[in-house]
PDB file of C-alpha atoms and ligand atoms in Angstrom:
ATOM      1  CA  MET A 229     -99.509 138.896  49.779  1.00  0.00           C
ATOM      2  CA  SER A 230    -101.066 140.473  53.030  1.00  0.00           C
ATOM      3  CA  ALA A 231    -101.461 143.696  53.736  1.00  0.00           C
ATOM      4  CA  GLY A 232    -100.047 145.720  56.163  1.00  0.00           C
ATOM      5  CA  THR A 233     -96.883 147.943  56.293  1.00  0.00           C
ATOM      6  CA  LYS A 234     -94.031 145.279  57.025  1.00  0.00           C
ATOM      7  CA  PRO A 235     -91.547 145.834  53.481  1.00  0.00           C
ATOM      8  CA  VAL A 236     -91.170 142.968  50.960  1.00  0.00           C
ATOM      9  CA  TRP A 237     -88.034 142.020  50.222  1.00  0.00           C
ATOM     10  CA  LEU A 238     -87.347 140.359  46.972  1.00  0.00           C
ATOM     11  CA  LEU A 239     -84.359 137.987  46.638  1.00  0.00           C
ATOM     12  CA  ASP A 240     -82.874 136.766  43.956  1.00  0.00           C
ATOM     13  CA  ILE A 241     -80.478 133.951  44.332  1.00  0.00           C
ATOM     14  CA  ASP A 242     -77.481 133.838  41.895  1.00  0.00           C
ATOM     15  CA  GLY A 243     -75.339 136.955  42.267  1.00  0.00           C
ATOM     16  CA  VAL A 244     -76.914 137.839  45.684  1.00  0.00           C
ATOM     17  CA  ILE A 245     -76.575 135.068  48.138  1.00  0.00           C
ATOM     18  CA  ASN A 246     -75.116 132.820  45.561  1.00  0.00           C
ATOM     19  CA  ALA A 247     -71.837 134.191  44.669  1.00  0.00           C
ATOM     20  CA  ILE A 248     -70.666 133.286  41.298  1.00  0.00           C
ATOM     21  CA  THR A 249     -67.243 132.566  41.127  1.00  0.00           C
ATOM     22  CA  LYS A 250     -64.930 129.171  42.147  1.00  0.00           C
ATOM     23  CA  LYS A 251     -62.747 130.995  44.488  1.00  0.00           C
ATOM     24  CA  PRO A 252     -64.855 133.236  46.668  1.00  0.00           C
ATOM     25  CA  ASP A 253     -63.023 136.724  48.084  1.00  0.00           C
ATOM     26  CA  PRO A 254     -61.947 136.603  51.705  1.00  0.00           C
ATOM     27  CA  SER A 255     -61.812 140.739  51.564  1.00  0.00           C
ATOM     28  CA  VAL A 256     -65.501 140.278  51.497  1.00  0.00           C
ATOM     29  CA  TRP A 257     -66.310 137.427  54.129  1.00  0.00           C
ATOM     30  CA  PRO A 258     -63.099 135.606  55.550  1.00  0.00           C
ATOM     31  CA  ARG A 259     -63.009 131.986  54.154  1.00  0.00           C
ATOM     32  CA  ASP A 260     -64.334 130.258  56.469  1.00  0.00           C
ATOM     33  CA  GLN A 261     -67.447 132.002  56.387  1.00  0.00           C
ATOM     34  CA  TRP A 262     -67.906 130.641  52.973  1.00  0.00           C
ATOM     35  CA  VAL A 263     -70.524 127.528  52.886  1.00  0.00           C
ATOM     36  CA  ARG A 264     -70.879 125.574  49.630  1.00  0.00           C
ATOM     37  CA  THR A 265     -74.115 122.991  48.372  1.00  0.00           C
ATOM     38  CA  THR A 266     -75.693 122.555  45.807  1.00  0.00           C
ATOM     39  CA  ALA A 267     -79.475 122.496  44.605  1.00  0.00           C
ATOM     40  CA  PHE A 268     -81.468 121.248  41.951  1.00  0.00           C
ATOM     41  CA  SER A 269     -83.074 123.838  39.537  1.00  0.00           C
ATOM     42  CA  GLY A 270     -84.995 121.333  37.306  1.00  0.00           C
ATOM     43  CA  ASP A 271     -82.288 120.633  34.496  1.00  0.00           C
ATOM     44  CA  ASP A 272     -81.364 117.199  35.647  1.00  0.00           C
ATOM     45  CA  ILE A 273     -78.324 119.608  37.430  1.00  0.00           C
ATOM     46  CA  GLU A 274     -77.334 120.272  40.844  1.00  0.00           C
ATOM     47  CA  TRP A 275     -75.968 123.888  40.537  1.00  0.00           C
ATOM     48  CA  PRO A 276     -73.372 124.640  43.010  1.00  0.00           C
ATOM     49  CA  ILE A 277     -74.049 127.364  45.519  1.00  0.00           C
ATOM     50  CA  LEU A 278     -72.021 129.551  47.464  1.00  0.00           C
ATOM     51  CA  ALA A 279     -72.753 131.649  50.095  1.00  0.00           C
ATOM     52  CA  ALA A 280     -71.552 133.682  52.936  1.00  0.00           C
ATOM     53  CA  THR A 281     -73.033 132.850  56.543  1.00  0.00           C
ATOM     54  CA  PRO A 282     -73.501 136.172  57.648  1.00  0.00           C
ATOM     55  CA  VAL A 283     -75.711 137.147  54.714  1.00  0.00           C
ATOM     56  CA  LEU A 284     -77.707 133.765  55.166  1.00  0.00           C
ATOM     57  CA  ASP A 285     -77.658 134.424  59.197  1.00  0.00           C
ATOM     58  CA  PHE A 286     -78.739 138.090  57.825  1.00  0.00           C
ATOM     59  CA  LEU A 287     -81.988 137.004  55.899  1.00  0.00           C
ATOM     60  CA  ARG A 288     -82.632 134.357  58.963  1.00  0.00           C
ATOM     61  CA  ARG A 289     -82.995 137.186  61.377  1.00  0.00           C
ATOM     62  CA  VAL A 290     -85.237 139.344  59.415  1.00  0.00           C
ATOM     63  CA  HIS A 291     -87.308 136.436  59.328  1.00  0.00           C
ATOM     64  CA  GLU A 292     -87.650 135.815  62.717  1.00  0.00           C
ATOM     65  CA  LYS A 293     -87.840 139.401  63.355  1.00  0.00           C
ATOM     66  CA  GLY A 294     -90.679 139.932  60.876  1.00  0.00           C
ATOM     67  CA  ARG A 295     -89.034 142.828  59.785  1.00  0.00           C
ATOM     68  CA  ALA A 296     -89.743 142.279  56.400  1.00  0.00           C
ATOM     69  CA  GLU A 297     -91.733 139.958  54.249  1.00  0.00           C
ATOM     70  CA  ILE A 298     -89.061 137.799  52.062  1.00  0.00           C
ATOM     71  CA  TRP A 299     -89.880 136.212  48.401  1.00  0.00           C
ATOM     72  CA  TRP A 300     -87.612 134.891  46.167  1.00  0.00           C
ATOM     73  CA  HIS A 301     -87.575 136.759  42.754  1.00  0.00           C
ATOM     74  CA  SER A 302     -84.936 134.584  40.665  1.00  0.00           C
ATOM     75  CA  THR A 303     -85.056 133.004  37.612  1.00  0.00           C
ATOM     76  CA  TRP A 304     -84.916 129.566  39.549  1.00  0.00           C
ATOM     77  CA  GLN A 305     -88.478 130.453  39.711  1.00  0.00           C
ATOM     78  CA  HIS A 306     -90.462 127.493  42.110  1.00  0.00           C
ATOM     79  CA  TYR A 307     -86.838 125.730  42.272  1.00  0.00           C
ATOM     80  CA  SER A 308     -86.252 128.829  44.615  1.00  0.00           C
ATOM     81  CA  VAL A 309     -87.081 127.071  47.469  1.00  0.00           C
ATOM     82  CA  ASN A 310     -84.590 124.180  46.845  1.00  0.00           C
ATOM     83  CA  VAL A 311     -81.734 126.857  47.419  1.00  0.00           C
ATOM     84  CA  GLY A 312     -83.029 127.985  50.393  1.00  0.00           C
ATOM     85  CA  LYS A 313     -83.568 124.029  51.540  1.00  0.00           C
ATOM     86  CA  ALA A 314     -80.286 123.605  50.725  1.00  0.00           C
ATOM     87  CA  LEU A 315     -78.743 126.683  52.602  1.00  0.00           C
ATOM     88  CA  ASP A 316     -81.316 125.585  55.587  1.00  0.00           C
ATOM     89  CA  LEU A 317     -83.396 129.079  54.975  1.00  0.00           C
ATOM     90  CA  PRO A 318     -87.249 128.911  56.493  1.00  0.00           C
ATOM     91  CA  GLU A 319     -89.732 128.300  53.780  1.00  0.00           C
ATOM     92  CA  TRP A 320     -90.420 131.519  51.324  1.00  0.00           C
ATOM     93  CA  PRO A 321     -92.788 131.866  48.561  1.00  0.00           C
ATOM     94  CA  VAL A 322     -91.923 132.766  44.989  1.00  0.00           C
ATOM     95  CA  LEU A 323     -93.476 135.717  43.655  1.00  0.00           C
ATOM     96  CA  ASP A 324     -96.159 135.575  41.287  1.00  0.00           C
ATOM     97  CA  CYS A 325     -94.374 136.264  37.855  1.00  0.00           C
ATOM     98  CA  PRO A 326     -96.151 135.549  34.330  1.00  0.00           C
ATOM     99  CA  GLU A 327     -93.703 137.357  32.371  1.00  0.00           C
ATOM    100  CA  PHE A 328     -91.074 135.077  33.592  1.00  0.00           C
ATOM    101  CA  ALA A 329     -90.591 132.791  29.730  1.00  0.00           C
ATOM    102  CA  GLY A 330     -87.528 130.393  31.001  1.00  0.00           C
ATOM    103  CA  GLN A 331     -84.041 131.412  31.620  1.00  0.00           C
ATOM    104  CA  GLU A 332     -82.871 130.899  27.602  1.00  0.00           C
ATOM    105  CA  THR A 333     -85.398 133.249  26.244  1.00  0.00           C
ATOM    106  CA  PHE A 334     -84.787 135.869  29.005  1.00  0.00           C
ATOM    107  CA  ILE A 335     -80.326 135.587  28.293  1.00  0.00           C
ATOM    108  CA  ALA A 336     -81.718 135.632  24.535  1.00  0.00           C
ATOM    109  CA  THR A 337     -83.574 138.776  25.079  1.00  0.00           C
ATOM    110  CA  ALA A 338     -81.293 140.720  27.597  1.00  0.00           C
ATOM    111  CA  LEU A 339     -78.665 140.051  24.553  1.00  0.00           C
ATOM    112  CA  VAL A 340     -80.716 140.738  21.104  1.00  0.00           C
ATOM    113  CA  GLU A 341     -83.489 143.313  22.302  1.00  0.00           C
ATOM    114  CA  ARG A 342     -81.928 145.498  24.993  1.00  0.00           C
ATOM    115  CA  GLU A 343     -84.856 147.744  24.530  1.00  0.00           C
ATOM    116  CA  ARG A 344     -87.246 144.863  26.226  1.00  0.00           C
ATOM    117  CA  VAL A 345     -88.648 144.640  29.511  1.00  0.00           C
ATOM    118  CA  TRP A 346     -86.858 142.871  31.834  1.00  0.00           C
ATOM    119  CA  TRP A 347     -89.076 139.711  32.798  1.00  0.00           C
ATOM    120  CA  LYS A 348     -88.416 140.671  36.565  1.00  0.00           C
ATOM    121  CA  PHE A 349     -89.725 144.014  36.312  1.00  0.00           C
ATOM    122  CA  PRO A 350     -93.619 144.267  35.636  1.00  0.00           C
ATOM    123  CA  ALA A 351     -93.716 142.370  38.576  1.00  0.00           C
ATOM    124  CA  VAL A 352     -91.817 145.167  41.004  1.00  0.00           C
ATOM    125  CA  GLN A 353     -93.868 147.712  39.273  1.00  0.00           C
ATOM    126  CA  ARG A 354     -96.898 145.918  40.611  1.00  0.00           C
ATOM    127  CA  LEU A 355     -95.919 145.954  44.347  1.00  0.00           C
ATOM    128  CA  LEU A 356     -95.142 149.590  43.812  1.00  0.00           C
ATOM    129  CA  ALA A 357     -98.515 150.473  42.679  1.00  0.00           C
ATOM    130  CA  GLN A 358     -99.923 148.818  45.550  1.00  0.00           C
ATOM    131  CA  GLY A 359     -98.240 151.033  47.765  1.00  0.00           C
ATOM    132  CA  LYS A 360     -95.449 148.415  48.920  1.00  0.00           C
ATOM    133  CA  ARG A 361     -92.283 149.380  50.854  1.00  0.00           C
ATOM    134  CA  LEU A 362     -89.815 147.259  48.669  1.00  0.00           C
ATOM    135  CA  LEU A 363     -86.757 146.248  48.841  1.00  0.00           C
ATOM    136  CA  TRP A 364     -84.792 144.274  45.960  1.00  0.00           C
ATOM    137  CA  THR A 365     -81.901 142.768  45.671  1.00  0.00           C
ATOM    138  CA  ASP A 366     -80.664 141.481  42.684  1.00  0.00           C
ATOM    139  CA  ASP A 367     -76.788 141.278  40.842  1.00  0.00           C
ATOM    140  CA  ASP A 368     -78.520 142.448  37.633  1.00  0.00           C
ATOM    141  CA  ALA A 369     -80.692 145.597  38.258  1.00  0.00           C
ATOM    142  CA  LYS A 370     -77.277 147.262  37.737  1.00  0.00           C
ATOM    143  CA  PHE A 371     -77.516 146.482  34.197  1.00  0.00           C
ATOM    144  CA  GLN A 372     -81.006 146.291  33.692  1.00  0.00           C
ATOM    145  CA  LEU A 373     -82.575 148.956  35.268  1.00  0.00           C
ATOM    146  CA  ASP A 374     -82.153 153.015  34.530  1.00  0.00           C
ATOM    147  CA  PHE A 375     -80.586 154.505  37.442  1.00  0.00           C
ATOM    148  CA  ARG A 376     -82.538 157.382  37.072  1.00  0.00           C
ATOM    149  CA  LYS A 377     -85.668 154.786  37.957  1.00  0.00           C
ATOM    150  CA  LYS A 378     -84.214 153.951  41.092  1.00  0.00           C
ATOM    151  CA  ARG A 379     -83.999 157.154  42.289  1.00  0.00           C
ATOM    152  CA  GLU A 380     -87.422 157.849  41.185  1.00  0.00           C
ATOM    153  CA  TRP A 381     -88.332 155.117  43.460  1.00  0.00           C
ATOM    154  CA  GLU A 382     -86.503 156.385  46.401  1.00  0.00           C
ATOM    155  CA  PRO A 383     -87.698 156.202  49.838  1.00  0.00           C
ATOM    156  CA  GLN A 384     -90.383 154.100  48.665  1.00  0.00           C
ATOM    157  CA  ALA A 385     -88.632 151.121  47.042  1.00  0.00           C
ATOM    158  CA  LEU A 386     -84.516 150.371  47.853  1.00  0.00           C
ATOM    159  CA  VAL A 387     -82.178 148.294  45.280  1.00  0.00           C
ATOM    160  CA  VAL A 388     -79.329 146.925  46.051  1.00  0.00           C
ATOM    161  CA  ALA A 389     -77.295 145.346  43.255  1.00  0.00           C
ATOM    162  CA  PRO A 390     -74.230 143.249  44.539  1.00  0.00           C
ATOM    163  CA  HIS A 391     -71.502 142.131  42.903  1.00  0.00           C
ATOM    164  CA  GLU A 392     -72.357 138.743  41.042  1.00  0.00           C
ATOM    165  CA  THR A 393     -68.457 137.424  42.199  1.00  0.00           C
ATOM    166  CA  THR A 394     -69.547 138.327  46.309  1.00  0.00           C
ATOM    167  CA  GLY A 395     -73.200 138.584  46.101  1.00  0.00           C
ATOM    168  CA  LEU A 396     -74.342 140.968  49.493  1.00  0.00           C
ATOM    169  CA  ALA A 397     -71.159 141.764  51.121  1.00  0.00           C
ATOM    170  CA  PRO A 398     -71.057 143.389  54.882  1.00  0.00           C
ATOM    171  CA  ARG A 399     -71.740 147.396  53.137  1.00  0.00           C
ATOM    172  CA  HIS A 400     -75.108 145.736  51.500  1.00  0.00           C
ATOM    173  CA  LEU A 401     -76.085 144.522  54.911  1.00  0.00           C
ATOM    174  CA  ARG A 402     -75.636 147.824  56.609  1.00  0.00           C
ATOM    175  CA  HIS A 403     -77.351 149.701  53.808  1.00  0.00           C
ATOM    176  CA  ILE A 404     -80.202 147.040  54.213  1.00  0.00           C
ATOM    177  CA  ASP A 405     -80.370 147.110  57.773  1.00  0.00           C
ATOM    178  CA  ARG A 406     -80.734 150.942  58.517  1.00  0.00           C
ATOM    179  CA  TRP A 407     -83.392 150.990  55.604  1.00  0.00           C
ATOM    180  CA  LEU A 408     -85.545 148.472  57.455  1.00  0.00           C
ATOM    181  CA  ALA A 409     -85.137 150.180  60.765  1.00  0.00           C
TER     182      ALA A 409
HETATM  183 MG1   MG B 604     -78.905 137.319  40.200  1.00  0.00          MG
END
């Protein structure tokens, strides 16, 4: 990861750019602004992807203007790039995350051992310890992260946790735009 003051944007996929729903909410983004595609996740399944074009355009603009370094931080791990390709996004690296132990373990862990550290968390702490300004968009942050933790991190880090059925909404993009400014 290069040095510098450019913020790092850790981007989750499901529940952030992929809305987890069959019917997207037209009150969040108009009906004609949703696109459907699929992406291969390594388990012989082409997963459905439902994304809002204003969110994709916002990400492209942030990337093109160099406002943030965008890194995938998702259970998709190195298959994240397939989602990026399916949505015609620029190529972004996947955040190195040795704590990732597979989705099944993660779900079981989340259900059984509520005290155990979320696998996504140590990588975030490492970036913060390096003094990185950090934007972290993850729908699960609202369940997995202590609200006080998010407060402690401000203003170095902004955590945005959209609703999983909509992903990033207009108000989130406005908030992110202000934070990146
Ligand atoms: Mg998610």
